[in-house]
mmCIF file of C-alpha atoms and ligand atoms in Angstrom:
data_model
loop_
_atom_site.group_PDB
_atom_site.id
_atom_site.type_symbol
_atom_site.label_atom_id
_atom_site.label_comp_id
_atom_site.label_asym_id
_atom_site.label_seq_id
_atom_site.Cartn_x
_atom_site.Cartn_y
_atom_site.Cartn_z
ATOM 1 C CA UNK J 1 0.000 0.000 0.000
ATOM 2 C CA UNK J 2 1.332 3.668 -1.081
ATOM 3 C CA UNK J 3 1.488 5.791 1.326
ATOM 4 C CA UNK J 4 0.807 10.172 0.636
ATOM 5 C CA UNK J 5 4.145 11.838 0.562
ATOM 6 C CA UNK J 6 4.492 14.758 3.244
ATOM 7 C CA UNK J 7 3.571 17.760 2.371
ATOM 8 C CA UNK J 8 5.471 19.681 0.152
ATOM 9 C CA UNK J 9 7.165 22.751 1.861
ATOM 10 C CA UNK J 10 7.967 24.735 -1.705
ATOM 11 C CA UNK J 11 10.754 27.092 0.102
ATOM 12 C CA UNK J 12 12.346 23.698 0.490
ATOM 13 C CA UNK J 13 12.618 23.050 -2.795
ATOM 14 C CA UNK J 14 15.555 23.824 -5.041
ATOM 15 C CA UNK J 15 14.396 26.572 -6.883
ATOM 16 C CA UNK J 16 11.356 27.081 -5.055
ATOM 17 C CA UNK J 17 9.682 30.161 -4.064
ATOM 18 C CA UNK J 18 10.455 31.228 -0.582
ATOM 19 C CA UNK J 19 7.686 31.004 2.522
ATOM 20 C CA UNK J 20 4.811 33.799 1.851
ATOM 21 C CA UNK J 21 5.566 34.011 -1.964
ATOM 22 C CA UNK J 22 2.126 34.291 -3.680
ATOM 23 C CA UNK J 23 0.908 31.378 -5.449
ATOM 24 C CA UNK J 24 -2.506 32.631 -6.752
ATOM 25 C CA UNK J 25 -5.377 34.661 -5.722
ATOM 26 C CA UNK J 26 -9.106 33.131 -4.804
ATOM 27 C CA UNK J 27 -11.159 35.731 -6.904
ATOM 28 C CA UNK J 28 -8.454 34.922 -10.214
ATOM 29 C CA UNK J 29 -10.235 31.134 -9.687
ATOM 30 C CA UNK J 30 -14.292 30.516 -11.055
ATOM 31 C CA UNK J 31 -15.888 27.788 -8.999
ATOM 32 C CA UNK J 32 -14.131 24.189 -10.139
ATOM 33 C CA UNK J 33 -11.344 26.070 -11.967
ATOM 34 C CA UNK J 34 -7.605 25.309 -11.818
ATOM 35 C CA UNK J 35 -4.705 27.196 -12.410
ATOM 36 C CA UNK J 36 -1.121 26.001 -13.193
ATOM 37 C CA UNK J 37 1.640 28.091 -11.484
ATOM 38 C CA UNK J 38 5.358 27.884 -12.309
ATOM 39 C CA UNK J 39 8.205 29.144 -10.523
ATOM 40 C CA UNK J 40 10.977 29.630 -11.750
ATOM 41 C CA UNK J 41 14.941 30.653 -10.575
ATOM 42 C CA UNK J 42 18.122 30.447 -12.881
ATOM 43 C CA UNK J 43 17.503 26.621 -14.583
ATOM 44 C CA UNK J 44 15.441 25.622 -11.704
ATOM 45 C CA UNK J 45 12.078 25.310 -12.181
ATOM 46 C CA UNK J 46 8.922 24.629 -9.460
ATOM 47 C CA UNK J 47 5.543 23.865 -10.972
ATOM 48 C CA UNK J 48 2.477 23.418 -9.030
ATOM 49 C CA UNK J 49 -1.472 23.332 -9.702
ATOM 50 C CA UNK J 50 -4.360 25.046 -7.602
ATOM 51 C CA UNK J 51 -7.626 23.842 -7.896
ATOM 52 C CA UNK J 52 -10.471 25.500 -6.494
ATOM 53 C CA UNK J 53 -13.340 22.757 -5.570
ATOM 54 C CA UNK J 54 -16.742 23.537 -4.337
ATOM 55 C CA UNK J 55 -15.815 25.217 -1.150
ATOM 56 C CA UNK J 56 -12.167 24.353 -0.566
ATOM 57 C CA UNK J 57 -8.705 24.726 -2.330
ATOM 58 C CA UNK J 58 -6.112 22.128 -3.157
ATOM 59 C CA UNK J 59 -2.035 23.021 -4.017
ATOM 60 C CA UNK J 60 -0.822 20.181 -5.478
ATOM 61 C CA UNK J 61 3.055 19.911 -7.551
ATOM 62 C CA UNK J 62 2.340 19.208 -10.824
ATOM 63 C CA UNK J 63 3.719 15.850 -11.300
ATOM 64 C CA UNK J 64 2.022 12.458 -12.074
ATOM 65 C CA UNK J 65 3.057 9.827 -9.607
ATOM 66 C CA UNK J 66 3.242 7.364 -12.930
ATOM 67 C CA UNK J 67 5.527 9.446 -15.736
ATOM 68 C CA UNK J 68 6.566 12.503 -13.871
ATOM 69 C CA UNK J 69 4.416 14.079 -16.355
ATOM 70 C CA UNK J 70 2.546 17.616 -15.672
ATOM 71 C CA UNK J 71 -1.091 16.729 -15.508
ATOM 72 C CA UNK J 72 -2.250 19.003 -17.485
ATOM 73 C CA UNK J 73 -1.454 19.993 -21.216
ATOM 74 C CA UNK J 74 -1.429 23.292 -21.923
ATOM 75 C CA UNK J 75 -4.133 24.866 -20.165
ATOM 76 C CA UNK J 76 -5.430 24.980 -16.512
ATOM 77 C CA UNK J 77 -7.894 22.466 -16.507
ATOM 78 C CA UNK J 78 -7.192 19.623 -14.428
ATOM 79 C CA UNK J 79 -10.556 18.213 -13.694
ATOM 80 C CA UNK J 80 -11.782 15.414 -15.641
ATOM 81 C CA UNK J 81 -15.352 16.382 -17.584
ATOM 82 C CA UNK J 82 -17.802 15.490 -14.229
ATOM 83 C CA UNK J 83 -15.656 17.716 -12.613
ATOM 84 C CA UNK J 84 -15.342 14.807 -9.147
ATOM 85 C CA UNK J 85 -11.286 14.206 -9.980
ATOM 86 C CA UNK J 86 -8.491 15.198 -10.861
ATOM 87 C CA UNK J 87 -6.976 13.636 -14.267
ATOM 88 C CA UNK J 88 -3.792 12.967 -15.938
ATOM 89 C CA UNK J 89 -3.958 13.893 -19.451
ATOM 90 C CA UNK J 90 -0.969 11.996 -20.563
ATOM 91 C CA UNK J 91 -2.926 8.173 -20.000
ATOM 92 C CA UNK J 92 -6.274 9.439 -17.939
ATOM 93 C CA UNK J 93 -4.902 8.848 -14.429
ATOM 94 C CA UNK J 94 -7.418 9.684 -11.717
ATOM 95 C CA UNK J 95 -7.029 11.468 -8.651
ATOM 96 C CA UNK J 96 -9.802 12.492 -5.651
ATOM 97 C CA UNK J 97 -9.557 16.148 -5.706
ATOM 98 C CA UNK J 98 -9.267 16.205 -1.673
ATOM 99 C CA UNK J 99 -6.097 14.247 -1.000
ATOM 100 C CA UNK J 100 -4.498 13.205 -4.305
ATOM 101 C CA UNK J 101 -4.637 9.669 -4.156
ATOM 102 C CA UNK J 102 -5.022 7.638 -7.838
ATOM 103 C CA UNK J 103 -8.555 5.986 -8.218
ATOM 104 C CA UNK J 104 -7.923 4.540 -11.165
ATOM 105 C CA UNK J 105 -5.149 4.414 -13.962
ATOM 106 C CA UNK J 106 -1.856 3.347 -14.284
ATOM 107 C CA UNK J 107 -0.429 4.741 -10.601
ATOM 108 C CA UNK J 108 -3.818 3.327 -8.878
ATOM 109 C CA UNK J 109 -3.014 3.944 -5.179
ATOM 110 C CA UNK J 110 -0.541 6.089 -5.493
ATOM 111 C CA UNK J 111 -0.866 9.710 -4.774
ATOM 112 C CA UNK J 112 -0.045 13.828 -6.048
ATOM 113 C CA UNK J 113 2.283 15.418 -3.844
ATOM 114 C CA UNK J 114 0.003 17.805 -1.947
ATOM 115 C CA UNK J 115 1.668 21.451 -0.979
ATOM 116 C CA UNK J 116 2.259 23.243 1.961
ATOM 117 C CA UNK J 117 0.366 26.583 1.670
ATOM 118 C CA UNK J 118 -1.978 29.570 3.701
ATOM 119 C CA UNK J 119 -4.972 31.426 2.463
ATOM 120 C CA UNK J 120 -4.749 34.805 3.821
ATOM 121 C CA UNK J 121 -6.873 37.725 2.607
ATOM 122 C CA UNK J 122 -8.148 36.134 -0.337
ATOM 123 C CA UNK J 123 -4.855 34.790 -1.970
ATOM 124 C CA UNK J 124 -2.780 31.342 -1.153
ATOM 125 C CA UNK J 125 0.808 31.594 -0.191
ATOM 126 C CA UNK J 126 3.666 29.004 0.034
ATOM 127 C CA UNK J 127 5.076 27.853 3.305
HETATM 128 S S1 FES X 1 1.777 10.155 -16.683
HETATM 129 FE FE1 FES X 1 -0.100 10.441 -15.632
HETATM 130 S S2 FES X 1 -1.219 8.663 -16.063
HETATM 131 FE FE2 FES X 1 0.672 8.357 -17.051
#
């Protein structure tokens, strides 16, 4: 059995943005939608997902459990058409939106790396 990963502190990570760097702002996110956030410093690169779902918000790094794949393509859609998971576009993993964990596909049982983050004032910041 796979266990989740801790949670992802982003200042920890090599080329990360430091704690309190903004990630994205609540009123930039309609009900259900997603947003895909890269950070970026010298060759290092960070990228994560927000997705906004019915009364909560989920960080999670963008990076399938079964190719290291983004999920996403090239937009900021990361909920499959019912809009109840999470999918992989690259071979239709699924993930529940509240903790990441694969319901079906390829990585079944394994899980998204859920991120460390606050929601202050409106907006979500890294910790
Ligand atoms: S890379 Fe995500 S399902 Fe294969």
């Amino acid at each position: 059995m796979h266990k989740p990963p801790p949670l992802l502190r982003l200042g920890d990570v090599p080329g990360g943005p430091e704690a309190g760097t903004l990630i994205a702002r609540l009123a930039d996110l309609p009900t259900h939608g997603g947003k895909d956030v890269l950070f970026k410093k010298d060759e290092l690169r960070v990228n994560v997902f927000v997705q906004r779902w019915q009364n909560d918000v989920f960080v999670y790094e963008n990076c399938c459990p079964h190719a290291h794949t983004p999920l996403n393509l090239a937009n900021d859609r990361f909920l499959n058409l019912s809009e109840n998971a999470l999918i992989c576009r690259t071979h239709g993993a699924l993930f529940t939106i509240e903790d990441g964990k694969c319901i079906g596909g390829p990585c079944q049982g394994q899980y998204l790396r859920a991120v460390d983050f606050e929601v202050k004032s409106g907006a979500i910041y890294s910790k």
